[in-house]
PDB file of C-alpha atoms and ligand atoms in Angstrom:
ATOM      1  CA  MET Y 956     -13.199 -19.255  -3.865  1.00  0.00           C
ATOM      2  CA  ILE Y 957     -11.436 -17.686  -6.857  1.00  0.00           C
ATOM      3  CA  LYS Y 958     -13.162 -18.914  -9.986  1.00  0.00           C
ATOM      4  CA  SER Y 959     -11.817 -17.064 -12.986  1.00  0.00           C
ATOM      5  CA  LEU Y 960      -8.838 -15.342 -14.505  1.00  0.00           C
ATOM      6  CA  GLN Y 961     -10.577 -12.043 -14.016  1.00  0.00           C
ATOM      7  CA  ASP Y 962     -11.275 -12.476 -10.306  1.00  0.00           C
ATOM      8  CA  TYR Y 963      -9.606  -9.911  -8.122  1.00  0.00           C
ATOM      9  CA  THR Y 964      -8.519  -9.069  -4.622  1.00  0.00           C
ATOM     10  CA  VAL Y 965      -9.697  -5.778  -3.144  1.00  0.00           C
ATOM     11  CA  LEU Y 966      -6.776  -3.688  -1.934  1.00  0.00           C
ATOM     12  CA  HIS Y 967      -7.107  -1.742   1.325  1.00  0.00           C
ATOM     13  CA  ASN Y 968      -8.148   1.405  -0.569  1.00  0.00           C
ATOM     14  CA  GLY Y 969     -10.933  -0.440  -2.401  1.00  0.00           C
ATOM     15  CA  VAL Y 970      -9.103  -0.849  -5.723  1.00  0.00           C
ATOM     16  CA  LYS Y 971      -9.609  -4.212  -7.423  1.00  0.00           C
ATOM     17  CA  MET Y 972      -6.429  -6.018  -8.448  1.00  0.00           C
ATOM     18  CA  PRO Y 973      -6.562  -9.260 -10.480  1.00  0.00           C
ATOM     19  CA  TRP Y 974      -5.194 -12.307  -8.635  1.00  0.00           C
ATOM     20  CA  PHE Y 975      -3.428 -13.369 -11.809  1.00  0.00           C
ATOM     21  CA  GLY Y 976      -1.290 -11.501 -14.324  1.00  0.00           C
ATOM     22  CA  LEU Y 977       1.625 -11.657 -16.742  1.00  0.00           C
ATOM     23  CA  GLY Y 978       5.195 -10.771 -15.751  1.00  0.00           C
ATOM     24  CA  VAL Y 979       7.548  -9.405 -18.404  1.00  0.00           C
ATOM     25  CA  TYR Y 980      10.989  -9.408 -16.778  1.00  0.00           C
ATOM     26  CA  LYS Y 981      13.660 -10.345 -19.349  1.00  0.00           C
ATOM     27  CA  VAL Y 982      11.167 -10.077 -22.167  1.00  0.00           C
ATOM     28  CA  GLU Y 983      12.779  -8.129 -24.987  1.00  0.00           C
ATOM     29  CA  GLU Y 984      11.538  -4.690 -25.935  1.00  0.00           C
ATOM     30  CA  GLY Y 985       9.832  -4.623 -29.342  1.00  0.00           C
ATOM     31  CA  GLN Y 986       8.134  -7.583 -30.978  1.00  0.00           C
ATOM     32  CA  GLU Y 987       8.783 -10.071 -28.163  1.00  0.00           C
ATOM     33  CA  VAL Y 988       7.114  -8.070 -25.406  1.00  0.00           C
ATOM     34  CA  PHE Y 989       4.405  -6.852 -27.783  1.00  0.00           C
ATOM     35  CA  ASN Y 990       3.512 -10.429 -28.727  1.00  0.00           C
ATOM     36  CA  SER Y 991       3.473 -11.805 -25.199  1.00  0.00           C
ATOM     37  CA  VAL Y 992       1.366  -9.005 -23.719  1.00  0.00           C
ATOM     38  CA  LYS Y 993      -1.004  -9.132 -26.667  1.00  0.00           C
ATOM     39  CA  ALA Y 994      -1.327 -12.928 -26.378  1.00  0.00           C
ATOM     40  CA  ALA Y 995      -1.975 -12.654 -22.642  1.00  0.00           C
ATOM     41  CA  ILE Y 996      -4.705 -10.046 -23.010  1.00  0.00           C
ATOM     42  CA  LYS Y 997      -6.279 -11.982 -25.887  1.00  0.00           C
ATOM     43  CA  ASN Y 998      -6.436 -15.021 -23.608  1.00  0.00           C
ATOM     44  CA  GLY Y 999      -8.137 -13.212 -20.750  1.00  0.00           C
ATOM     45  CA  TYR Y1000      -5.266 -11.756 -18.708  1.00  0.00           C
ATOM     46  CA  ARG Y1001      -6.027  -8.266 -17.443  1.00  0.00           C
ATOM     47  CA  SER Y1002      -2.948  -7.543 -15.329  1.00  0.00           C
ATOM     48  CA  ILE Y1003       0.565  -6.839 -16.636  1.00  0.00           C
ATOM     49  CA  ASP Y1004       3.651  -6.389 -14.448  1.00  0.00           C
ATOM     50  CA  THR Y1005       6.556  -4.398 -15.882  1.00  0.00           C
ATOM     51  CA  ALA Y1006       9.251  -2.054 -14.504  1.00  0.00           C
ATOM     52  CA  SER Y1007      11.404   0.721 -15.898  1.00  0.00           C
ATOM     53  CA  PHE Y1008      14.351  -1.617 -15.221  1.00  0.00           C
ATOM     54  CA  TYR Y1009      12.944  -4.158 -17.713  1.00  0.00           C
ATOM     55  CA  LYS Y1010      13.331  -1.614 -20.531  1.00  0.00           C
ATOM     56  CA  ASN Y1011      10.187  -2.811 -22.254  1.00  0.00           C
ATOM     57  CA  GLU Y1012       7.546  -0.303 -21.185  1.00  0.00           C
ATOM     58  CA  ASP Y1013       7.197   1.002 -24.769  1.00  0.00           C
ATOM     59  CA  GLY Y1014       6.277  -2.422 -26.094  1.00  0.00           C
ATOM     60  CA  VAL Y1015       3.922  -3.068 -23.179  1.00  0.00           C
ATOM     61  CA  GLY Y1016       2.176   0.209 -23.994  1.00  0.00           C
ATOM     62  CA  GLU Y1017       1.904  -0.666 -27.697  1.00  0.00           C
ATOM     63  CA  ALA Y1018       0.374  -4.046 -26.888  1.00  0.00           C
ATOM     64  CA  ILE Y1019      -2.135  -2.455 -24.509  1.00  0.00           C
ATOM     65  CA  LYS Y1020      -3.213  -0.072 -27.258  1.00  0.00           C
ATOM     66  CA  ALA Y1021      -3.430  -2.866 -29.833  1.00  0.00           C
ATOM     67  CA  SER Y1022      -5.390  -5.166 -27.504  1.00  0.00           C
ATOM     68  CA  GLY Y1023      -8.685  -3.388 -28.023  1.00  0.00           C
ATOM     69  CA  VAL Y1024      -9.560  -3.933 -24.354  1.00  0.00           C
ATOM     70  CA  PRO Y1025     -10.803  -0.765 -22.622  1.00  0.00           C
ATOM     71  CA  ARG Y1026      -8.142   0.820 -20.433  1.00  0.00           C
ATOM     72  CA  GLU Y1027     -10.274   0.613 -17.304  1.00  0.00           C
ATOM     73  CA  GLU Y1028     -10.480  -3.180 -17.587  1.00  0.00           C
ATOM     74  CA  LEU Y1029      -6.695  -3.498 -17.427  1.00  0.00           C
ATOM     75  CA  PHE Y1030      -4.424  -3.361 -14.392  1.00  0.00           C
ATOM     76  CA  ILE Y1031      -0.937  -2.085 -15.202  1.00  0.00           C
ATOM     77  CA  THR Y1032       1.975  -2.145 -12.758  1.00  0.00           C
ATOM     78  CA  THR Y1033       5.374  -0.546 -13.132  1.00  0.00           C
ATOM     79  CA  LYS Y1034       8.176   0.232 -10.678  1.00  0.00           C
ATOM     80  CA  VAL Y1035      10.671   2.946  -9.857  1.00  0.00           C
ATOM     81  CA  TRP Y1036      14.237   1.711 -10.309  1.00  0.00           C
ATOM     82  CA  ASN Y1037      16.943   2.034  -7.643  1.00  0.00           C
ATOM     83  CA  ASP Y1038      18.966   4.737  -9.448  1.00  0.00           C
ATOM     84  CA  ASP Y1039      15.875   6.936  -9.608  1.00  0.00           C
ATOM     85  CA  GLN Y1040      15.052   6.800  -5.914  1.00  0.00           C
ATOM     86  CA  GLY Y1041      14.647  10.061  -4.015  1.00  0.00           C
ATOM     87  CA  TYR Y1042      11.776  12.574  -4.131  1.00  0.00           C
ATOM     88  CA  GLU Y1043      12.249  14.587  -7.336  1.00  0.00           C
ATOM     89  CA  SER Y1044      13.877  11.770  -9.248  1.00  0.00           C
ATOM     90  CA  THR Y1045      10.964   9.432  -8.481  1.00  0.00           C
ATOM     91  CA  LEU Y1046       8.480  11.996  -9.779  1.00  0.00           C
ATOM     92  CA  ALA Y1047      10.562  12.301 -12.962  1.00  0.00           C
ATOM     93  CA  ALA Y1048      10.918   8.517 -13.327  1.00  0.00           C
ATOM     94  CA  PHE Y1049       7.155   8.156 -13.034  1.00  0.00           C
ATOM     95  CA  GLU Y1050       6.572  10.632 -15.870  1.00  0.00           C
ATOM     96  CA  SER Y1051       9.101   8.848 -18.032  1.00  0.00           C
ATOM     97  CA  SER Y1052       7.409   5.461 -17.433  1.00  0.00           C
ATOM     98  CA  MET Y1053       3.984   6.930 -18.171  1.00  0.00           C
ATOM     99  CA  GLN Y1054       5.228   8.406 -21.400  1.00  0.00           C
ATOM    100  CA  LYS Y1055       6.703   5.086 -22.497  1.00  0.00           C
ATOM    101  CA  LEU Y1056       3.583   3.182 -21.516  1.00  0.00           C
ATOM    102  CA  GLY Y1057       1.420   5.800 -23.212  1.00  0.00           C
ATOM    103  CA  LEU Y1058      -0.977   5.866 -20.258  1.00  0.00           C
ATOM    104  CA  GLU Y1059      -2.939   8.641 -18.587  1.00  0.00           C
ATOM    105  CA  TYR Y1060      -2.961   6.901 -15.240  1.00  0.00           C
ATOM    106  CA  LEU Y1061      -1.285   3.864 -13.719  1.00  0.00           C
ATOM    107  CA  ASP Y1062      -2.919   1.137 -11.622  1.00  0.00           C
ATOM    108  CA  LEU Y1063       0.004   0.245  -9.356  1.00  0.00           C
ATOM    109  CA  TYR Y1064       3.372   1.924  -8.800  1.00  0.00           C
ATOM    110  CA  LEU Y1065       5.956   0.077  -6.715  1.00  0.00           C
ATOM    111  CA  ILE Y1066       9.317   0.851  -5.138  1.00  0.00           C
ATOM    112  CA  HIS Y1067      11.363  -1.868  -6.846  1.00  0.00           C
ATOM    113  CA  TRP Y1068      13.906  -2.435  -4.024  1.00  0.00           C
ATOM    114  CA  PRO Y1069      14.331  -0.935  -0.532  1.00  0.00           C
ATOM    115  CA  VAL Y1070      17.335   1.296  -1.268  1.00  0.00           C
ATOM    116  CA  LYS Y1071      18.786   2.206   2.126  1.00  0.00           C
ATOM    117  CA  GLY Y1072      18.514   5.850   3.077  1.00  0.00           C
ATOM    118  CA  LYS Y1073      16.340   6.581   0.065  1.00  0.00           C
ATOM    119  CA  TYR Y1074      13.129   4.581   0.148  1.00  0.00           C
ATOM    120  CA  LYS Y1075      11.327   6.920   2.552  1.00  0.00           C
ATOM    121  CA  GLU Y1076      11.809   9.911   0.239  1.00  0.00           C
ATOM    122  CA  THR Y1077      10.787   7.731  -2.673  1.00  0.00           C
ATOM    123  CA  TRP Y1078       7.657   6.731  -0.783  1.00  0.00           C
ATOM    124  CA  ARG Y1079       6.810  10.380  -0.125  1.00  0.00           C
ATOM    125  CA  ALA Y1080       6.914  11.022  -3.888  1.00  0.00           C
ATOM    126  CA  ILE Y1081       4.775   7.970  -4.571  1.00  0.00           C
ATOM    127  CA  GLU Y1082       2.263   9.131  -1.959  1.00  0.00           C
ATOM    128  CA  LYS Y1083       2.085  12.468  -3.787  1.00  0.00           C
ATOM    129  CA  LEU Y1084       1.422  10.712  -7.111  1.00  0.00           C
ATOM    130  CA  TYR Y1085      -1.353   8.768  -5.394  1.00  0.00           C
ATOM    131  CA  LYS Y1086      -2.886  11.851  -3.776  1.00  0.00           C
ATOM    132  CA  ASP Y1087      -2.723  13.639  -7.141  1.00  0.00           C
ATOM    133  CA  GLY Y1088      -4.706  10.807  -8.740  1.00  0.00           C
ATOM    134  CA  ARG Y1089      -1.936   9.704 -11.120  1.00  0.00           C
ATOM    135  CA  VAL Y1090      -1.907   6.153  -9.773  1.00  0.00           C
ATOM    136  CA  ARG Y1091      -4.766   4.107  -8.299  1.00  0.00           C
ATOM    137  CA  ALA Y1092      -2.695   2.060  -5.862  1.00  0.00           C
ATOM    138  CA  ILE Y1093       0.846   2.197  -4.501  1.00  0.00           C
ATOM    139  CA  GLY Y1094       3.152  -0.327  -2.976  1.00  0.00           C
ATOM    140  CA  VAL Y1095       6.593  -1.733  -2.480  1.00  0.00           C
ATOM    141  CA  SER Y1096       8.635  -4.693  -3.655  1.00  0.00           C
ATOM    142  CA  ASN Y1097      11.295  -6.759  -1.948  1.00  0.00           C
ATOM    143  CA  PHE Y1098      10.505  -5.322   1.482  1.00  0.00           C
ATOM    144  CA  HIS Y1099      11.241  -7.509   4.497  1.00  0.00           C
ATOM    145  CA  ILE Y1100       9.265  -6.959   7.711  1.00  0.00           C
ATOM    146  CA  HIS Y1101      11.949  -4.611   9.062  1.00  0.00           C
ATOM    147  CA  HIS Y1102      11.768  -2.474   5.904  1.00  0.00           C
ATOM    148  CA  LEU Y1103       7.989  -2.267   6.200  1.00  0.00           C
ATOM    149  CA  GLU Y1104       8.167  -1.378   9.890  1.00  0.00           C
ATOM    150  CA  ASP Y1105      10.653   1.357   9.162  1.00  0.00           C
ATOM    151  CA  LEU Y1106       8.569   2.706   6.269  1.00  0.00           C
ATOM    152  CA  LEU Y1107       5.368   2.649   8.309  1.00  0.00           C
ATOM    153  CA  ASP Y1108       7.024   4.733  11.035  1.00  0.00           C
ATOM    154  CA  ASP Y1109       6.838   7.767   8.733  1.00  0.00           C
ATOM    155  CA  ALA Y1110       4.360   6.862   6.012  1.00  0.00           C
ATOM    156  CA  ASP Y1111       1.023   8.608   5.516  1.00  0.00           C
ATOM    157  CA  ILE Y1112      -0.300   5.733   3.478  1.00  0.00           C
ATOM    158  CA  VAL Y1113       0.209   2.046   4.168  1.00  0.00           C
ATOM    159  CA  PRO Y1114       1.456   0.313   0.987  1.00  0.00           C
ATOM    160  CA  MET Y1115      -1.342  -1.632  -0.676  1.00  0.00           C
ATOM    161  CA  VAL Y1116       0.969  -4.318  -2.089  1.00  0.00           C
ATOM    162  CA  ASN Y1117       4.332  -5.947  -1.333  1.00  0.00           C
ATOM    163  CA  GLN Y1118       5.717  -7.879  -4.321  1.00  0.00           C
ATOM    164  CA  VAL Y1119       8.352 -10.404  -3.242  1.00  0.00           C
ATOM    165  CA  GLU Y1120       9.987 -13.614  -4.373  1.00  0.00           C
ATOM    166  CA  TYR Y1121       7.551 -16.355  -3.394  1.00  0.00           C
ATOM    167  CA  HIS Y1122       7.223 -20.001  -4.428  1.00  0.00           C
ATOM    168  CA  PRO Y1123       7.138 -23.423  -2.731  1.00  0.00           C
ATOM    169  CA  SER Y1124      10.868 -23.199  -1.902  1.00  0.00           C
ATOM    170  CA  LEU Y1125      10.408 -19.749  -0.321  1.00  0.00           C
ATOM    171  CA  THR Y1126       7.055 -19.454   1.414  1.00  0.00           C
ATOM    172  CA  GLN Y1127       7.790 -16.281   3.438  1.00  0.00           C
ATOM    173  CA  GLU Y1128       5.250 -17.221   6.116  1.00  0.00           C
ATOM    174  CA  GLU Y1129       6.215 -14.573   8.670  1.00  0.00           C
ATOM    175  CA  LEU Y1130       6.179 -11.836   6.065  1.00  0.00           C
ATOM    176  CA  HIS Y1131       2.854 -13.074   4.732  1.00  0.00           C
ATOM    177  CA  GLU Y1132       1.360 -12.967   8.238  1.00  0.00           C
ATOM    178  CA  TYR Y1133       2.726  -9.462   8.812  1.00  0.00           C
ATOM    179  CA  CYS Y1134       1.267  -8.280   5.499  1.00  0.00           C
ATOM    180  CA  ARG Y1135      -2.138  -9.805   6.287  1.00  0.00           C
ATOM    181  CA  LYS Y1136      -2.145  -8.016   9.643  1.00  0.00           C
ATOM    182  CA  HIS Y1137      -1.489  -4.676   7.945  1.00  0.00           C
ATOM    183  CA  SER Y1138      -3.837  -5.277   4.983  1.00  0.00           C
ATOM    184  CA  ILE Y1139      -0.902  -5.327   2.562  1.00  0.00           C
ATOM    185  CA  GLN Y1140      -1.579  -7.666  -0.364  1.00  0.00           C
ATOM    186  CA  LEU Y1141       1.309 -10.075  -0.953  1.00  0.00           C
ATOM    187  CA  GLU Y1142       2.286 -10.609  -4.601  1.00  0.00           C
ATOM    188  CA  ALA Y1143       4.598 -13.386  -5.833  1.00  0.00           C
ATOM    189  CA  TRP Y1144       7.487 -12.784  -8.202  1.00  0.00           C
ATOM    190  CA  SER Y1145       9.272 -15.724  -9.797  1.00  0.00           C
ATOM    191  CA  PRO Y1146       6.279 -17.859  -8.775  1.00  0.00           C
ATOM    192  CA  LEU Y1147       7.660 -20.711 -10.906  1.00  0.00           C
ATOM    193  CA  MET Y1148      11.098 -20.290  -9.388  1.00  0.00           C
ATOM    194  CA  ARG Y1149      12.188 -19.643 -12.984  1.00  0.00           C
ATOM    195  CA  GLY Y1150      11.582 -23.279 -13.887  1.00  0.00           C
ATOM    196  CA  GLN Y1151      13.530 -24.854 -11.025  1.00  0.00           C
ATOM    197  CA  LEU Y1152      10.549 -26.704  -9.527  1.00  0.00           C
ATOM    198  CA  LEU Y1153       9.358 -28.438 -12.673  1.00  0.00           C
ATOM    199  CA  ASN Y1154      10.780 -31.828 -11.665  1.00  0.00           C
ATOM    200  CA  ASN Y1155       9.843 -31.732  -8.006  1.00  0.00           C
ATOM    201  CA  PRO Y1156       8.310 -35.161  -7.248  1.00  0.00           C
ATOM    202  CA  VAL Y1157       5.745 -33.857  -4.723  1.00  0.00           C
ATOM    203  CA  LEU Y1158       4.475 -31.281  -7.192  1.00  0.00           C
ATOM    204  CA  MET Y1159       4.546 -33.812 -10.050  1.00  0.00           C
ATOM    205  CA  ASP Y1160       2.464 -36.204  -7.982  1.00  0.00           C
ATOM    206  CA  ILE Y1161      -0.188 -33.638  -7.162  1.00  0.00           C
ATOM    207  CA  ALA Y1162      -0.236 -32.453 -10.771  1.00  0.00           C
ATOM    208  CA  LYS Y1163      -0.942 -36.003 -11.938  1.00  0.00           C
ATOM    209  CA  THR Y1164      -3.953 -36.289  -9.614  1.00  0.00           C
ATOM    210  CA  TYR Y1165      -5.672 -33.418 -11.398  1.00  0.00           C
ATOM    211  CA  ASN Y1166      -4.293 -33.985 -14.878  1.00  0.00           C
ATOM    212  CA  LYS Y1167      -2.553 -30.611 -14.544  1.00  0.00           C
ATOM    213  CA  THR Y1168       1.057 -29.477 -14.953  1.00  0.00           C
ATOM    214  CA  VAL Y1169       3.495 -28.506 -12.186  1.00  0.00           C
ATOM    215  CA  PRO Y1170       3.270 -24.768 -13.059  1.00  0.00           C
ATOM    216  CA  GLN Y1171      -0.515 -24.981 -12.828  1.00  0.00           C
ATOM    217  CA  VAL Y1172      -0.329 -26.603  -9.392  1.00  0.00           C
ATOM    218  CA  ILE Y1173       2.091 -23.951  -8.112  1.00  0.00           C
ATOM    219  CA  LEU Y1174       0.005 -21.069  -9.447  1.00  0.00           C
ATOM    220  CA  ARG Y1175      -3.157 -22.584  -8.002  1.00  0.00           C
ATOM    221  CA  TRP Y1176      -1.366 -22.877  -4.639  1.00  0.00           C
ATOM    222  CA  ASP Y1177      -0.485 -19.169  -4.839  1.00  0.00           C
ATOM    223  CA  ILE Y1178      -4.055 -18.159  -5.401  1.00  0.00           C
ATOM    224  CA  GLN Y1179      -5.503 -20.437  -2.738  1.00  0.00           C
ATOM    225  CA  ASN Y1180      -2.960 -18.868  -0.377  1.00  0.00           C
ATOM    226  CA  GLU Y1181      -4.363 -15.466  -1.385  1.00  0.00           C
ATOM    227  CA  VAL Y1182      -1.132 -14.366  -3.005  1.00  0.00           C
ATOM    228  CA  VAL Y1183      -1.343 -12.450  -6.300  1.00  0.00           C
ATOM    229  CA  THR Y1184       0.750 -14.172  -8.956  1.00  0.00           C
ATOM    230  CA  ILE Y1185       2.391 -12.995 -12.210  1.00  0.00           C
ATOM    231  CA  PRO Y1186       4.182 -15.836 -14.044  1.00  0.00           C
ATOM    232  CA  LYS Y1187       6.224 -14.826 -17.077  1.00  0.00           C
ATOM    233  CA  SER Y1188       6.194 -16.569 -20.422  1.00  0.00           C
ATOM    234  CA  ILE Y1189       6.834 -15.473 -23.968  1.00  0.00           C
ATOM    235  CA  LYS Y1190       5.093 -18.544 -25.388  1.00  0.00           C
ATOM    236  CA  GLU Y1191       1.377 -18.341 -26.032  1.00  0.00           C
ATOM    237  CA  THR Y1192       0.827 -22.031 -25.239  1.00  0.00           C
ATOM    238  CA  ARG Y1193       2.354 -21.491 -21.775  1.00  0.00           C
ATOM    239  CA  ILE Y1194       0.522 -18.205 -21.285  1.00  0.00           C
ATOM    240  CA  ILE Y1195      -2.688 -20.192 -21.793  1.00  0.00           C
ATOM    241  CA  GLU Y1196      -1.501 -23.158 -19.715  1.00  0.00           C
ATOM    242  CA  ASN Y1197      -0.481 -21.014 -16.740  1.00  0.00           C
ATOM    243  CA  ALA Y1198      -3.890 -19.376 -16.531  1.00  0.00           C
ATOM    244  CA  ASP Y1199      -5.840 -22.614 -16.823  1.00  0.00           C
ATOM    245  CA  ILE Y1200      -6.096 -23.123 -13.078  1.00  0.00           C
ATOM    246  CA  PHE Y1201      -9.671 -22.203 -12.306  1.00  0.00           C
ATOM    247  CA  ASP Y1202     -11.271 -25.621 -12.759  1.00  0.00           C
ATOM    248  CA  PHE Y1203      -9.704 -27.495  -9.844  1.00  0.00           C
ATOM    249  CA  GLU Y1204      -9.078 -26.958  -6.154  1.00  0.00           C
ATOM    250  CA  LEU Y1205      -6.205 -28.254  -4.034  1.00  0.00           C
ATOM    251  CA  THR Y1206      -7.187 -29.891  -0.734  1.00  0.00           C
ATOM    252  CA  GLN Y1207      -5.892 -28.482   2.543  1.00  0.00           C
ATOM    253  CA  ALA Y1208      -3.585 -31.511   2.826  1.00  0.00           C
ATOM    254  CA  GLU Y1209      -2.126 -30.777  -0.619  1.00  0.00           C
ATOM    255  CA  MET Y1210      -1.750 -27.090   0.203  1.00  0.00           C
ATOM    256  CA  ASP Y1211       0.146 -28.019   3.386  1.00  0.00           C
ATOM    257  CA  LYS Y1212       2.305 -30.529   1.539  1.00  0.00           C
ATOM    258  CA  ILE Y1213       3.325 -27.887  -0.998  1.00  0.00           C
ATOM    259  CA  SER Y1214       4.020 -25.326   1.723  1.00  0.00           C
ATOM    260  CA  SER Y1215       6.190 -27.852   3.541  1.00  0.00           C
ATOM    261  CA  LEU Y1216       8.592 -27.830   0.567  1.00  0.00           C
ATOM    262  CA  ASN Y1217       9.862 -24.508   1.912  1.00  0.00           C
ATOM    263  CA  GLU Y1218      13.655 -24.311   2.206  1.00  0.00           C
ATOM    264  CA  ASN Y1219      13.958 -20.520   2.442  1.00  0.00           C
ATOM    265  CA  LYS Y1220      15.706 -20.821  -0.902  1.00  0.00           C
ATOM    266  CA  ARG Y1221      15.873 -17.920  -3.352  1.00  0.00           C
ATOM    267  CA  VAL Y1222      16.514 -17.699  -7.088  1.00  0.00           C
ATOM    268  CA  GLY Y1223      16.810 -13.946  -6.831  1.00  0.00           C
ATOM    269  CA  THR Y1224      18.668 -11.554  -4.596  1.00  0.00           C
ATOM    270  CA  ASN Y1225      18.015 -11.206  -0.874  1.00  0.00           C
ATOM    271  CA  PRO Y1226      16.646  -7.711  -0.164  1.00  0.00           C
ATOM    272  CA  ASP Y1227      19.124  -7.430   2.725  1.00  0.00           C
ATOM    273  CA  SER Y1228      22.145  -7.825   0.485  1.00  0.00           C
ATOM    274  CA  PHE Y1229      21.305  -6.484  -2.954  1.00  0.00           C
ATOM    275  CA  ASP Y1230      23.722  -4.476  -4.987  1.00  0.00           C
ATOM    276  CA  LEU Y1231      21.524  -3.544  -7.927  1.00  0.00           C
TER     277      LEU Y1231
HETATM  278  N1  LIG G1986       9.962  -7.069  -8.101  1.00  0.00           N
HETATM  279  C1  LIG G1986      11.016  -7.756  -8.435  1.00  0.00           C
HETATM  280  O1  LIG G1986      12.130  -7.518  -7.963  1.00  0.00           O
HETATM  281  C2  LIG G1986      10.882  -8.857  -9.427  1.00  0.00           C
HETATM  282  C3  LIG G1986      11.933  -9.758  -9.626  1.00  0.00           C
HETATM  283  C4  LIG G1986      11.769 -10.783 -10.546  1.00  0.00           C
HETATM  284  C5  LIG G1986      10.581 -10.906 -11.236  1.00  0.00           C
HETATM  285  N2  LIG G1986       9.570 -10.003 -11.041  1.00  0.00           N
HETATM  286  C6  LIG G1986       8.274 -10.105 -11.791  1.00  0.00           C
HETATM  287  O2  LIG G1986       7.749 -11.411 -11.653  1.00  0.00           O
HETATM  288  C7  LIG G1986       7.553 -11.989 -12.941  1.00  0.00           C
HETATM  289  C8  LIG G1986       7.715 -13.494 -12.902  1.00  0.00           C
HETATM  290  O3  LIG G1986       8.995 -13.873 -12.418  1.00  0.00           O
HETATM  291  P1  LIG G1986      10.171 -14.448 -13.355  1.00  0.00           P
HETATM  292  O4  LIG G1986       9.986 -13.989 -14.735  1.00  0.00           O
HETATM  293  O5  LIG G1986      11.435 -14.114 -12.665  1.00  0.00           O
HETATM  294  O6  LIG G1986      10.041 -16.022 -13.231  1.00  0.00           O
HETATM  295  P2  LIG G1986       8.890 -17.144 -13.322  1.00  0.00           P
HETATM  296  O7  LIG G1986       7.602 -16.543 -13.759  1.00  0.00           O
HETATM  297  O8  LIG G1986       8.953 -17.908 -12.053  1.00  0.00           O
HETATM  298  O9  LIG G1986       9.472 -18.100 -14.444  1.00  0.00           O
HETATM  299  C9  LIG G1986       9.612 -17.699 -15.766  1.00  0.00           C
HETATM  300  C10 LIG G1986      10.361 -18.812 -16.509  1.00  0.00           C
HETATM  301  O10 LIG G1986       9.566 -19.991 -16.536  1.00  0.00           O
HETATM  302  C11 LIG G1986       9.298 -20.361 -17.892  1.00  0.00           C
HETATM  303  N3  LIG G1986       7.876 -20.812 -17.920  1.00  0.00           N
HETATM  304  C12 LIG G1986       6.768 -20.061 -17.822  1.00  0.00           C
HETATM  305  N4  LIG G1986       5.670 -20.824 -17.864  1.00  0.00           N
HETATM  306  C13 LIG G1986       6.076 -22.099 -18.007  1.00  0.00           C
HETATM  307  C14 LIG G1986       5.406 -23.341 -18.130  1.00  0.00           C
HETATM  308  N5  LIG G1986       4.074 -23.412 -18.107  1.00  0.00           N
HETATM  309  N6  LIG G1986       6.163 -24.466 -18.251  1.00  0.00           N
HETATM  310  C15 LIG G1986       7.512 -24.411 -18.256  1.00  0.00           C
HETATM  311  N7  LIG G1986       8.207 -23.262 -18.145  1.00  0.00           N
HETATM  312  C16 LIG G1986       7.496 -22.115 -18.025  1.00  0.00           C
HETATM  313  C17 LIG G1986       9.546 -19.126 -18.737  1.00  0.00           C
HETATM  314  O11 LIG G1986      10.043 -19.447 -20.008  1.00  0.00           O
HETATM  315  P3  LIG G1986       9.355 -18.936 -21.384  1.00  0.00           P
HETATM  316  O12 LIG G1986       9.200 -17.452 -21.311  1.00  0.00           O
HETATM  317  O13 LIG G1986      10.329 -19.373 -22.424  1.00  0.00           O
HETATM  318  O14 LIG G1986       8.026 -19.652 -21.476  1.00  0.00           O
HETATM  319  C18 LIG G1986      10.659 -18.445 -17.926  1.00  0.00           C
HETATM  320  O15 LIG G1986      11.904 -18.996 -18.245  1.00  0.00           O
HETATM  321  C19 LIG G1986       8.623 -11.268 -13.797  1.00  0.00           C
HETATM  322  O16 LIG G1986       8.433 -11.421 -15.163  1.00  0.00           O
HETATM  323  C20 LIG G1986       8.474  -9.856 -13.289  1.00  0.00           C
HETATM  324  O17 LIG G1986       7.337  -9.246 -13.857  1.00  0.00           O
HETATM  325  C21 LIG G1986       9.703  -8.993 -10.143  1.00  0.00           C
END
């Protein structure tokens, strides 16, 4: 039973990763990202998810410094972008991200998308960064089962995390099962389906039962499903609201009802057909 915002899952290498964090995709570099990360940390968040692609690593780093929270209590994720994939270019991209973030070490480094013909070399570079102690955990994002199988054919290290689009309209059950079997922690991006589920009657009904909001019900469902979740908001009231999910528990029937909303429907790109 996950009881607080600081509770964590233990990755297969023993590293503790918070179940809950803040996403900062489409949050503007500068004051906007600084304010949202600072507000999140002030309100108990310990995990921040950025990417070089988001172009806001500088502001994330500034907010971390200004937070006053010891580095070792925070869990910072960033990702290598598609254009930087390949062995040497991944090593260089990592250094550039670290410089922007102003960090000595990273908590989680992810391959952002499975770029065909490149992700294995990228993974080899990420494994090196891990073996060199630059990053505490390594993983992938947007990997389908076939991508993972292909990666595992040659990998030294099994990814600790797979971050994918995941919400009640896209429950990814087969992938989740595969990840469980291989001790890969599933992490949800766009957990709120970027706002598209706010008026769903099933979710509204359940929310009413607990005097909670639809986002809170969805995020609680993530965590009870043992999926790490990183909703994004730039508004402090929502940052607080989203994390206020540790004082109620959905029943199995409610969990099943939410999962049955699945339509295999995405708000983002399908990893089999991306052109990013
Ligand atoms: N690996 C990948 O390829 C990938 C792809 C996409 C996203 N991600 C990560 O996942 C994170 C989350 O995904 P996301 O940003 O796409 O979408 P999301 O978290 O599902 O939704 C964010 C949207 O919902 C709004 N919102 C947040 N809390 C709310 C609340 N309590 N009530 C009503 N509206 C609310 C936000 O608006 P306001 O900001 O105005 O509150 C924003 O428009 C990203 O920030 C990023 O870190 C990763």
